Tab-separated table of C-alpha atoms and ligand atoms in Angstrom:
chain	number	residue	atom	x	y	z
Q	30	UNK	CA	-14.580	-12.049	25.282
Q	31	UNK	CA	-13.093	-9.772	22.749
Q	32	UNK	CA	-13.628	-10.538	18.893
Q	33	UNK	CA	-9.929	-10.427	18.124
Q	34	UNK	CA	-7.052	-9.955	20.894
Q	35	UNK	CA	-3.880	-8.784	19.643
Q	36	UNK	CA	-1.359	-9.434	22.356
Q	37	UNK	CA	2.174	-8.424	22.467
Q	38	UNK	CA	2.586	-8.669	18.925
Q	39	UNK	CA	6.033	-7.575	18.005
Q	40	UNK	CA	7.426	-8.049	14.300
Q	41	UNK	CA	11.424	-7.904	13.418
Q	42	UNK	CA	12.476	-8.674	9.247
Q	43	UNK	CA	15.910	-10.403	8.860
Q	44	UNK	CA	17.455	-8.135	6.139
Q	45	UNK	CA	20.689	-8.254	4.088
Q	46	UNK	CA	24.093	-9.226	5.987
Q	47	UNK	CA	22.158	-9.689	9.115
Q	48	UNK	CA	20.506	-6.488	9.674
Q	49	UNK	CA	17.392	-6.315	11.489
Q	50	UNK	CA	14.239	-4.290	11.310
Q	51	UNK	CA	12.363	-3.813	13.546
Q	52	UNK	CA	8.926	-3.019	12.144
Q	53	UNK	CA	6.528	-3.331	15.147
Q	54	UNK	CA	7.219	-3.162	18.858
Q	55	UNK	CA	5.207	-5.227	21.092
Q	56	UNK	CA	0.953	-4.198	20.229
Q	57	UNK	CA	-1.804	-4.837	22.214
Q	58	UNK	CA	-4.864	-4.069	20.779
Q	59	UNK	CA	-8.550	-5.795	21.752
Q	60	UNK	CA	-11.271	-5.428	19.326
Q	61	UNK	CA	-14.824	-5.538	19.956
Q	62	UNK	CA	-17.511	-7.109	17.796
Q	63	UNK	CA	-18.973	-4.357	15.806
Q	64	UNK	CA	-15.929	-2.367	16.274
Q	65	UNK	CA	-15.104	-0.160	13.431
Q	66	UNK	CA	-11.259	0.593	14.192
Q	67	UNK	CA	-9.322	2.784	12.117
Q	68	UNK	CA	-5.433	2.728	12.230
Q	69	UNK	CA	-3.499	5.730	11.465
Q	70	UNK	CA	0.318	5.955	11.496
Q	71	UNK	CA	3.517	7.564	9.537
Q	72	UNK	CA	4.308	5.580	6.516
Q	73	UNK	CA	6.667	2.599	7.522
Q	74	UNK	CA	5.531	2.407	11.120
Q	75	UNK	CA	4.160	-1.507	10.293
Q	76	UNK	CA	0.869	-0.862	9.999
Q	77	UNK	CA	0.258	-3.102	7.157
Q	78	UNK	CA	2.602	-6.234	9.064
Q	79	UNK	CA	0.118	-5.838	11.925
Q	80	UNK	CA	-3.060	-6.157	8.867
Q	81	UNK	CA	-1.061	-9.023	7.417
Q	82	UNK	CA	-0.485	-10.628	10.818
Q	83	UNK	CA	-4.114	-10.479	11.999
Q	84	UNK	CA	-4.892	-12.503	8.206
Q	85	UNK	CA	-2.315	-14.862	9.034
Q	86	UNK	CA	-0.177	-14.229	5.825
Q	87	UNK	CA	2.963	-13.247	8.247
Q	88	UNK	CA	3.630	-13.822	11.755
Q	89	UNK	CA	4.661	-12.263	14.509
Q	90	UNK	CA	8.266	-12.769	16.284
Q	91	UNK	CA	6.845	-12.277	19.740
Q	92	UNK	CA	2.998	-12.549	20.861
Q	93	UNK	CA	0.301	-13.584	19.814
Q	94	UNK	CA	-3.070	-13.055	18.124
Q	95	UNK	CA	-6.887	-14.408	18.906
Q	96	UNK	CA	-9.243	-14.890	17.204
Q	97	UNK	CA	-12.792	-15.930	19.120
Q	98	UNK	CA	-10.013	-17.457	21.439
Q	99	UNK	CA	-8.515	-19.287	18.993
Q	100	UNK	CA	-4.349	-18.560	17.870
Q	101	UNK	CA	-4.577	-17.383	14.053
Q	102	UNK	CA	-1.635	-20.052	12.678
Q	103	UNK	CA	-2.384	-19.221	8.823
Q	104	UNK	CA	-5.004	-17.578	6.493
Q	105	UNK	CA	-8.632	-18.466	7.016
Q	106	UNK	CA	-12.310	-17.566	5.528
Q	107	UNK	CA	-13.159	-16.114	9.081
Q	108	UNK	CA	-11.451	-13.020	7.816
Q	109	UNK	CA	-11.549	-10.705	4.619
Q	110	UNK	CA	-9.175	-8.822	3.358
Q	111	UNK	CA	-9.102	-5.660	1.518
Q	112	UNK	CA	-6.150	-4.492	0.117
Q	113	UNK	CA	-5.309	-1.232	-1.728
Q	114	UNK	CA	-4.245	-2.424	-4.641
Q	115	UNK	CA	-6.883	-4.464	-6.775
Q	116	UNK	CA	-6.657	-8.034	-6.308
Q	117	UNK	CA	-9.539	-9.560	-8.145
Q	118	UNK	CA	-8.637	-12.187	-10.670
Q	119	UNK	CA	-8.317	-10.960	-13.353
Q	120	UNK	CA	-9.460	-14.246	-15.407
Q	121	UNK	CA	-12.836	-14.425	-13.655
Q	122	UNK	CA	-15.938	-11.707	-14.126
Q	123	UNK	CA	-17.038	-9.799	-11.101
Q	124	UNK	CA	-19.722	-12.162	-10.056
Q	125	UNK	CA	-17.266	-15.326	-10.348
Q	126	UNK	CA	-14.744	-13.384	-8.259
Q	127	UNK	CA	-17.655	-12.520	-5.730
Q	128	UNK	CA	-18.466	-16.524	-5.401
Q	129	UNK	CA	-14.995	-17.336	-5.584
Q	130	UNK	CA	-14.885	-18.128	-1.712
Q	131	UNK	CA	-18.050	-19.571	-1.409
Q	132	UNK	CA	-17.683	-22.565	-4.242
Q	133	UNK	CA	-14.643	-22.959	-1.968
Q	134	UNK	CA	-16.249	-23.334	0.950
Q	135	UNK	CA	-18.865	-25.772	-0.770
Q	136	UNK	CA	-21.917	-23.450	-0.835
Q	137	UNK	CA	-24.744	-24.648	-3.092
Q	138	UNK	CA	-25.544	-22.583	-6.744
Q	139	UNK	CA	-28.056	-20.589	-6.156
Q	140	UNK	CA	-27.072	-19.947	-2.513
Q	141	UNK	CA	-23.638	-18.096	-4.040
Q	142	UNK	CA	-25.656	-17.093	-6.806
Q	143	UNK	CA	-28.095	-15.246	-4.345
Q	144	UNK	CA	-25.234	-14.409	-2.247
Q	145	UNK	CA	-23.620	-12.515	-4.982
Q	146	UNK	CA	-26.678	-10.857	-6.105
Q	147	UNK	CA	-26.899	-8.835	-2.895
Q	148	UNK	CA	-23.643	-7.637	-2.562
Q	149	UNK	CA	-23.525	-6.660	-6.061
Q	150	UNK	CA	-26.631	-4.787	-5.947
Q	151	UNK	CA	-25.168	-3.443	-2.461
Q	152	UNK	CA	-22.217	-1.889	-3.840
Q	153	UNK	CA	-23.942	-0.687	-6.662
Q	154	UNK	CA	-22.547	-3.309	-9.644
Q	155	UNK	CA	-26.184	-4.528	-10.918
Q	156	UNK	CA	-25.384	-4.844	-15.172
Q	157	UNK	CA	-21.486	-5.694	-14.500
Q	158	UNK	CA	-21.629	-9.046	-12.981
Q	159	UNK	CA	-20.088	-10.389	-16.677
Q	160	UNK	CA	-17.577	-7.736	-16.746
Q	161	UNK	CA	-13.742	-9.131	-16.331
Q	162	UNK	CA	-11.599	-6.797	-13.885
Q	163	UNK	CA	-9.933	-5.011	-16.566
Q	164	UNK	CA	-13.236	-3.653	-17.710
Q	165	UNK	CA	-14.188	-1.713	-14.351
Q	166	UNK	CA	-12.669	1.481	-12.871
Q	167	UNK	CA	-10.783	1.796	-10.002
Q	168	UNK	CA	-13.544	2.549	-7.706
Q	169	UNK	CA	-15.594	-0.919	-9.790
Q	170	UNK	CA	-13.033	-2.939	-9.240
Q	171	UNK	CA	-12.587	-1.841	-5.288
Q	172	UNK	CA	-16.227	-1.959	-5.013
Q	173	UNK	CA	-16.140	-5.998	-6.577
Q	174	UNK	CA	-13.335	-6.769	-3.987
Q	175	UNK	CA	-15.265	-5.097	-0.889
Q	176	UNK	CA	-18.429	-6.909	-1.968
Q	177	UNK	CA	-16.484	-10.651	-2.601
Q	178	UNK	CA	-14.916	-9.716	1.313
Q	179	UNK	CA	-18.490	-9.072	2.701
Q	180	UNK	CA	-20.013	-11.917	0.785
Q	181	UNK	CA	-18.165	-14.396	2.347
Q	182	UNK	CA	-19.333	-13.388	6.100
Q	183	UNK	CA	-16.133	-12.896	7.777
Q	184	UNK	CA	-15.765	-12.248	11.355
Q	185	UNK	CA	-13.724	-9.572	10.554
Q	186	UNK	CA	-13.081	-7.263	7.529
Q	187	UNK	CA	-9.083	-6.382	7.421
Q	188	UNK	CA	-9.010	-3.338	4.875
Q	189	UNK	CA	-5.137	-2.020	4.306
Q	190	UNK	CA	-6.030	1.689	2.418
Q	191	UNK	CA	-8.855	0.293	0.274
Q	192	UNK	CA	-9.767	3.685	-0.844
Q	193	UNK	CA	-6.119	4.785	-1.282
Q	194	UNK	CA	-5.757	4.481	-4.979
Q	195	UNK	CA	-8.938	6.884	-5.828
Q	196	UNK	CA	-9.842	9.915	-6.020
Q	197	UNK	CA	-11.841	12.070	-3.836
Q	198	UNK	CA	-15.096	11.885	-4.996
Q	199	UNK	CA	-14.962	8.154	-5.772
Q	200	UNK	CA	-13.712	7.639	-1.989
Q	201	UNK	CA	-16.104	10.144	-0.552
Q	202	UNK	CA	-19.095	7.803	-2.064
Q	203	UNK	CA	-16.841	4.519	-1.185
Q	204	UNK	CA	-16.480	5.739	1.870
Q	205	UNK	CA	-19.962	6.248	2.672
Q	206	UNK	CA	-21.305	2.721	1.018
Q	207	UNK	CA	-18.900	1.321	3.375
Q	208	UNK	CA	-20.404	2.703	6.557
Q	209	UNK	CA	-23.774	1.997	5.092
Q	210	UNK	CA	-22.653	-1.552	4.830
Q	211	UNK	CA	-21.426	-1.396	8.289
Q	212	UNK	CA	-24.065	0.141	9.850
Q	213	UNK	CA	-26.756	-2.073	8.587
Q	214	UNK	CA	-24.694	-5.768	8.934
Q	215	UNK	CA	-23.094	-4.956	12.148
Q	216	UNK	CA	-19.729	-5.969	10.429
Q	217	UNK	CA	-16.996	-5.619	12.751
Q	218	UNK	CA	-13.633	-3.477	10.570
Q	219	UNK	CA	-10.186	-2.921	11.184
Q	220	UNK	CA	-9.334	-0.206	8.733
Q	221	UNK	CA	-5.875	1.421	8.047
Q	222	UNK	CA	-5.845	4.526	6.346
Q	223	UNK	CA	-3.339	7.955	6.047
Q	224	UNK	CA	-6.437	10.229	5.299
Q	225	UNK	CA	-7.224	11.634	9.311
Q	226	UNK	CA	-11.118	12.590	7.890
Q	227	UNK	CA	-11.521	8.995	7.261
Q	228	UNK	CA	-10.375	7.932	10.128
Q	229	UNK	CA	-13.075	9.695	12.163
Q	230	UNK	CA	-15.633	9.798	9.533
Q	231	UNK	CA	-15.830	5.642	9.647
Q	232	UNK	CA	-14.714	4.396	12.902
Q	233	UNK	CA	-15.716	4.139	16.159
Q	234	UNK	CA	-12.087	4.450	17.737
Q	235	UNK	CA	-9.283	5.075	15.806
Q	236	UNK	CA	-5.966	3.515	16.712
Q	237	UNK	CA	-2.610	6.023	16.147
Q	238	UNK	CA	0.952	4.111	15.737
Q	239	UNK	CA	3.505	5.845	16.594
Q	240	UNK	CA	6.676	6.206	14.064
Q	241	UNK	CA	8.453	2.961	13.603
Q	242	UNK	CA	9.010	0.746	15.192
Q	243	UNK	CA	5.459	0.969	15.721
Q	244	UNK	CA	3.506	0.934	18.911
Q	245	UNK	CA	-0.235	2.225	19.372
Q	246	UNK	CA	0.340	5.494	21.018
Q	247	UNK	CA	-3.115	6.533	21.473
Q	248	UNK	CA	-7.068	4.625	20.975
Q	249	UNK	CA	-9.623	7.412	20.853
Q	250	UNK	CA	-13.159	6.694	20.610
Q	251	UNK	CA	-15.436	8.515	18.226
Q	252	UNK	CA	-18.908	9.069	19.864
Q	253	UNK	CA	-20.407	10.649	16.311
Q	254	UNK	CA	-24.038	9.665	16.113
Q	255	UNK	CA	-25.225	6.737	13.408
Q	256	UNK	CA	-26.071	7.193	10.733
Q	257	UNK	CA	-23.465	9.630	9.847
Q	258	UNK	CA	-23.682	11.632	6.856
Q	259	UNK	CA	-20.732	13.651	5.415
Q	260	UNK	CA	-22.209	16.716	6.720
Q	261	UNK	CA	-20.512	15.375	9.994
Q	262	UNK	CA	-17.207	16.387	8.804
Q	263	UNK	CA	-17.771	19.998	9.514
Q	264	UNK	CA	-19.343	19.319	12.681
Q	265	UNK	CA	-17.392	21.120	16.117
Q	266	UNK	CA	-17.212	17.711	17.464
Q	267	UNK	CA	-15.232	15.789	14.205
Q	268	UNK	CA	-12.746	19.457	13.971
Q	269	UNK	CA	-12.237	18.948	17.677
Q	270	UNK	CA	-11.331	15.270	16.982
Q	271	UNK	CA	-9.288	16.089	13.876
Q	272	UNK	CA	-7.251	18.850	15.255
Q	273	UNK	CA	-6.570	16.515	18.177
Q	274	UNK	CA	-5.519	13.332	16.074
Q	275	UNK	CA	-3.741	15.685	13.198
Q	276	UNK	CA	-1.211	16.972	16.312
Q	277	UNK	CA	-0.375	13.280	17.392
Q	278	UNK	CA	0.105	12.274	13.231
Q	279	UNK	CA	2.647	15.345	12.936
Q	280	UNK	CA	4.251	14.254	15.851
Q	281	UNK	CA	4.975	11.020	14.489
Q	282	UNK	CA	5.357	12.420	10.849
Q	283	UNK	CA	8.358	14.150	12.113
Q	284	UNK	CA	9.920	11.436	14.005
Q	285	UNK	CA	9.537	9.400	11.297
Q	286	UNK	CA	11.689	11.969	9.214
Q	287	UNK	CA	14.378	12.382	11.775
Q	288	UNK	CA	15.383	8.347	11.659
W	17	LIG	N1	8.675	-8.635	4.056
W	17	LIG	C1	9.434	-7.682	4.593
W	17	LIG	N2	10.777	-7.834	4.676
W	17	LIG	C2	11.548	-6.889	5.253
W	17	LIG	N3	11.065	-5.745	5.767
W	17	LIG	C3	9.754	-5.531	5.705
W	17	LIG	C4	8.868	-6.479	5.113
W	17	LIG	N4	7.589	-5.991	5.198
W	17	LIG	C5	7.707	-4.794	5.796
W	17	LIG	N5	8.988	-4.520	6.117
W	17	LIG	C6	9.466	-3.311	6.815
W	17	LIG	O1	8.684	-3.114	7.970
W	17	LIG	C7	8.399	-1.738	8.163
W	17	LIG	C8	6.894	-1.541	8.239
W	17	LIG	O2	6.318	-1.793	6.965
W	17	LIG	P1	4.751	-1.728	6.722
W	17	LIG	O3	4.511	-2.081	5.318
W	17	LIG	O4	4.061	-2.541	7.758
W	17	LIG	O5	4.478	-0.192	6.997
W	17	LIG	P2	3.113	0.646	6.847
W	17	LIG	O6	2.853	1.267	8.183
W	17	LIG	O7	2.047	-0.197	6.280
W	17	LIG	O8	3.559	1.789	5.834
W	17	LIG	P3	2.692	2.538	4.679
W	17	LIG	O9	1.839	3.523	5.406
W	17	LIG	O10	3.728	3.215	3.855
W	17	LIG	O11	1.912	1.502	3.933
W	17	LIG	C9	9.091	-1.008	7.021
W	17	LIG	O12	10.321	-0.521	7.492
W	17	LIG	C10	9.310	-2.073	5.975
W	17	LIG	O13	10.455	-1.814	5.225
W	18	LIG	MG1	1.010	-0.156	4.438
C-alpha cells in the first residue's frame, strides 16, 4: 500500500457573481514511503490547493485523498507542513515553537525537551533556542519551522516553496540540510518548488502540472546516487534531466500566459 493516494482530486473556487475556477482537474498521484516528490508547475496551476488538500486545510470538490488508507477529513499531526512564508509564533522562542506540537500531543518534559534538542542541533540552531522569531533571519526562522515539522514525526512532510523567500546561498545550504535530513530519517517529502535545479537536486521523482487547471502532465524519476552533493548539478545526467523538465515548464509557462 502506498503512503498517501491522491485519487481524482479535482478542486473548483466559487468566486464573485457565480464564477467558477477551476484550479485543479482531476490528480492522481501515489506516493511511496521514502518518496521525495518534487512538484513543479506555472504559477496558478493549483499546486499549493493540492499541498493544502493533502493537510486537510481545504478539500477537494471531487476525489479523494489517503492517507495509510485512511480519508484525510481535516488537519492532523500525521503530517507537517512547511510553508514559504514563516509561520512560527511569533510569541514563543524557537525551542517553544519546536515543542509546540508535542505538549499538544501530551509528550513528557524532557522527552520534547530532548526532542527539540536534536532537531535544533540538526538544523544548526544550538545558542538560539531562547531567541523569539523576530530575532532570526530568514533562513533561522525557516530552519526553526523545518525542525518543529520534523520534530513532530510526521508521516509526511508537505513543504509549499520553503526555500522560496531566500537567497541563493542560504537555499543552496537549506537545501542540502534538507536532503541530509532526508537521507538519514528516511522521511518521506512532497515538495513544491519553481526552481527546476531543486527539483532534481532533492527528489526522487519530480511531479510537473501542467498550466491551470492543473493536471500532472509528467512523473519522472531521478536515479542520482545518495548522498548527493551539489557537485551533482553539473553532472551529464542532472543537465540531461534539466533540459528535459525545463522544455515541459516552458511549455506550460506559455500556456499559462496565453489564458
Ligand atoms: N481560496 C481560494 N479562493 C478562490 N480561488 C482560489 C483560492 N485558492 C486558490 N485559488 C485559485 O486557484 C488557482 C490555483 O492557485 P494555487 O495557489 O493552488 O496555485 P499555485 O500553483 O500554488 O501557484 P504559485 O506557484 O503562484 O504559488 C488560482 O487561480 C487561484 O486564484
Ligand atoms: Mg503556491
Amino acid at each position: 500500500m502506498n503512503l498517501l493516494s491522491i485519487q481524482g482530486v479535482s478542486r473548483t473556487f466559487g468566486g464573485h457573481k457565480g464564477t467558477q475556477t477551476q484550479a485543479l482537474l482531476p490528480v492522481d498521484l501515489e506516493v511511496r514511503e521514502n518518496d521525495f516528490v518534487t512538484i513543479l508547475g506555472p504559477s496558478g496551476c493549483g499546486k499549493s490547493t493540492m499541498l493544502r488538500i493533502v493537510a486537510g486545510l481545504d478539500f477537494p470538490t471531487t476525489g479523494q485523498v489517503l492517507l495509510d488508507g485512511q480519508a484525510i477529513d481535516g488537519p492532523g499531526a500525521d503530517r507537517g507542513m512547511v510553508f514559504q512564508s514563516y509561520t512560527l509564533f511569533p510569541w514563543l522562542t524557537v525551542a517553544q515553537n519546536i515543542r509546540f506540537g508535542l505538549r499538544e500531543k501530551g509528550v513528557s518534559e524532557t522527552a520534547q525537551k530532548e526532542r527539540s534538542d536534536y532537531f535544533i542541533a540538526k538544523v544548526g540552531l544550538r545558542g538560539f533556542e531562547n531567541h523569539f522569531p523576530k530575532q532570526l533571519s530568514g533562513g533561522m526562522q525557516q530552519r526553526t519551522a523545518i525542525a518543529r515539522a520534523l520534530a513532530n514525526d510526521p508521516r509526511i512532510l508537505l513543504m509549499d516553496e520553503p526555500f522560496g523567500a531566500l537567497d541563493n546561498q542560504t537555499r543552496v545550504v537549506m537545501q542540502e540540510l534538507l536532503l541530509g535530513i532526508w537521507e538519514a530519517e528516511r522521511k518521506t517529502v512532497m515538495f513544491v518548488t519553481h526552481d527546476i535545479d531543486e527539483a532534481i537536486f532533492m527528489a526522487n521523482r519530480v511531479a510537473v502540472f501542467s498550466a491551470r487547471p492543473g493536471r500532472i502532465k509528467a512523473d519522472i524519476p531521478v536515479n542520482l546516487p545518495h548522498p548527493r552533493h551539489y557537485t551533482v548539478k553539473t553532472s551529464p545526467e542532472f543537465m540531461e534531466l534539466k533540459a528535459r523538465l525545463t522544455e515541459e515548464i516552458r511549455a506550460e509557462a506559455l500556456a499559462a500566459a496565453a489564458h
